[in-house]
Amino acid sequence: MTVNMTKGQAISLQKNDGGTLTAVRMGLGWQAAPRRGLFGSRTREIDLDASAVLFADKQPVDVVFFRHLVSDDGSVRHTGDNVVGGAGQGGDDESILVDLQRIPVHIDQIVFTVNSFTGQTFQEVQNAFCRLVDETNGQELARYTLAGGGQYTAQIMAKVHRSGAGWQMTAIGTPANGRTFQDLMPTITPHL
C-alpha cells in the first residue's frame, strides 16, 4: 500500500511482514507543462536531474548524479540521465537504486534532490513526483508529489536516514534554486 506523503512526514522503511527492506528505488517523474502561445499550446523539453547526496555525520562524502552514476562503494546507482521527461507517461523518468544492506555504516543519511539543469522553473513542469519503491518486488511504498510550480529551479525532495537498526524516509519538499546538487548544499544542510 502506497503512502502519499506530505512535506515533513516520515515513514519507516519496514516491510508489512515486519522484515526490513534491503533495496529501494527512488523514482522521479515529470512532464513539461504546455505553454499557451500565439499559435496555440506547445511544450518545451525540461531537463530535470535526480541526485543522491550521501552524508556521514552531516558531512557530504559521496554523490550519485548523471555525471557520477555509481557511489564509490557501489551501494547507490543512478540508472541514467533523461533530458526531456515524460518518457514513462507517469512512470519514472530517472531512478536511483539504493542497496540498503551495502551502505557503509558511517553513511547515516541520503538526501535526494531534483534540479532543472537548463534553468527552467517548476512553473514549466507538471505531474512531477518522487516515489520510493521496494526494489525486490516492485511495490511502491511512498509517493511525494512535487506540487506548487513556483519560481524555483530545484527541490530538496526527500531523505532516507538511519533510525535504530533500520531506515526511515522523510519527505522534505523544500524549494531551492540551482542547476546542480552543488548549488543546493546550503539548502540541504538545515534538513540533516
Steps between C-alpha positions, in 0.01 A plus 500: 500500500638840400527785749439840339744711696469860607785741558696402812327163543722204593424134437683189615652286230386174655315245291139419586611156620739659753814434293736771394539637152821408327485699176293803402462715192438872514315583179451847355239577237389821329353651189541837336196720556333625181554869438244717333637702216386703206459183294339278766642274771842343474747338734871558542729222615601515866822340625457414867779313676473273802794484739575315823746656745640260760581643843700377797446704816358794299799507263458417130721202414372390157240587238320314225373700203508496119877558487587253780255212460627270776607582856862425582395198709249376239196513730318781314450504122337750260337331199582783259411850392165586340512844341133539400272334760164343436656187350305269726172693473468505877782255567854569619709713267811471716572250776755458774542149642612462861626169640432570869700194612815618321500858628807542721421542870640855512243621244197610702294703250436514127333817376321493164479818297360604164617798302435654161835475327389737225371756754128480425278555802251254643224715350592326175467152654188294568422160650835490682549245779754296683420157630665227699463144373599169661742387229464131594130481405419828319251614766470878535547591865467877498433782256563870537345733244720796413217748482499876501661592168691797637778728381769263622726270299558222753349313791641306792264205461555253780756320709555143608668485839598246761258446785614243754579181311290603198433791268235772471398725215407863561335717235671840502347686205704820539532718191843632408692651212789341321594304191699227681507326837804713598285814474250340741736419788409812706132403473566133586700568819204610722324167426778275628 
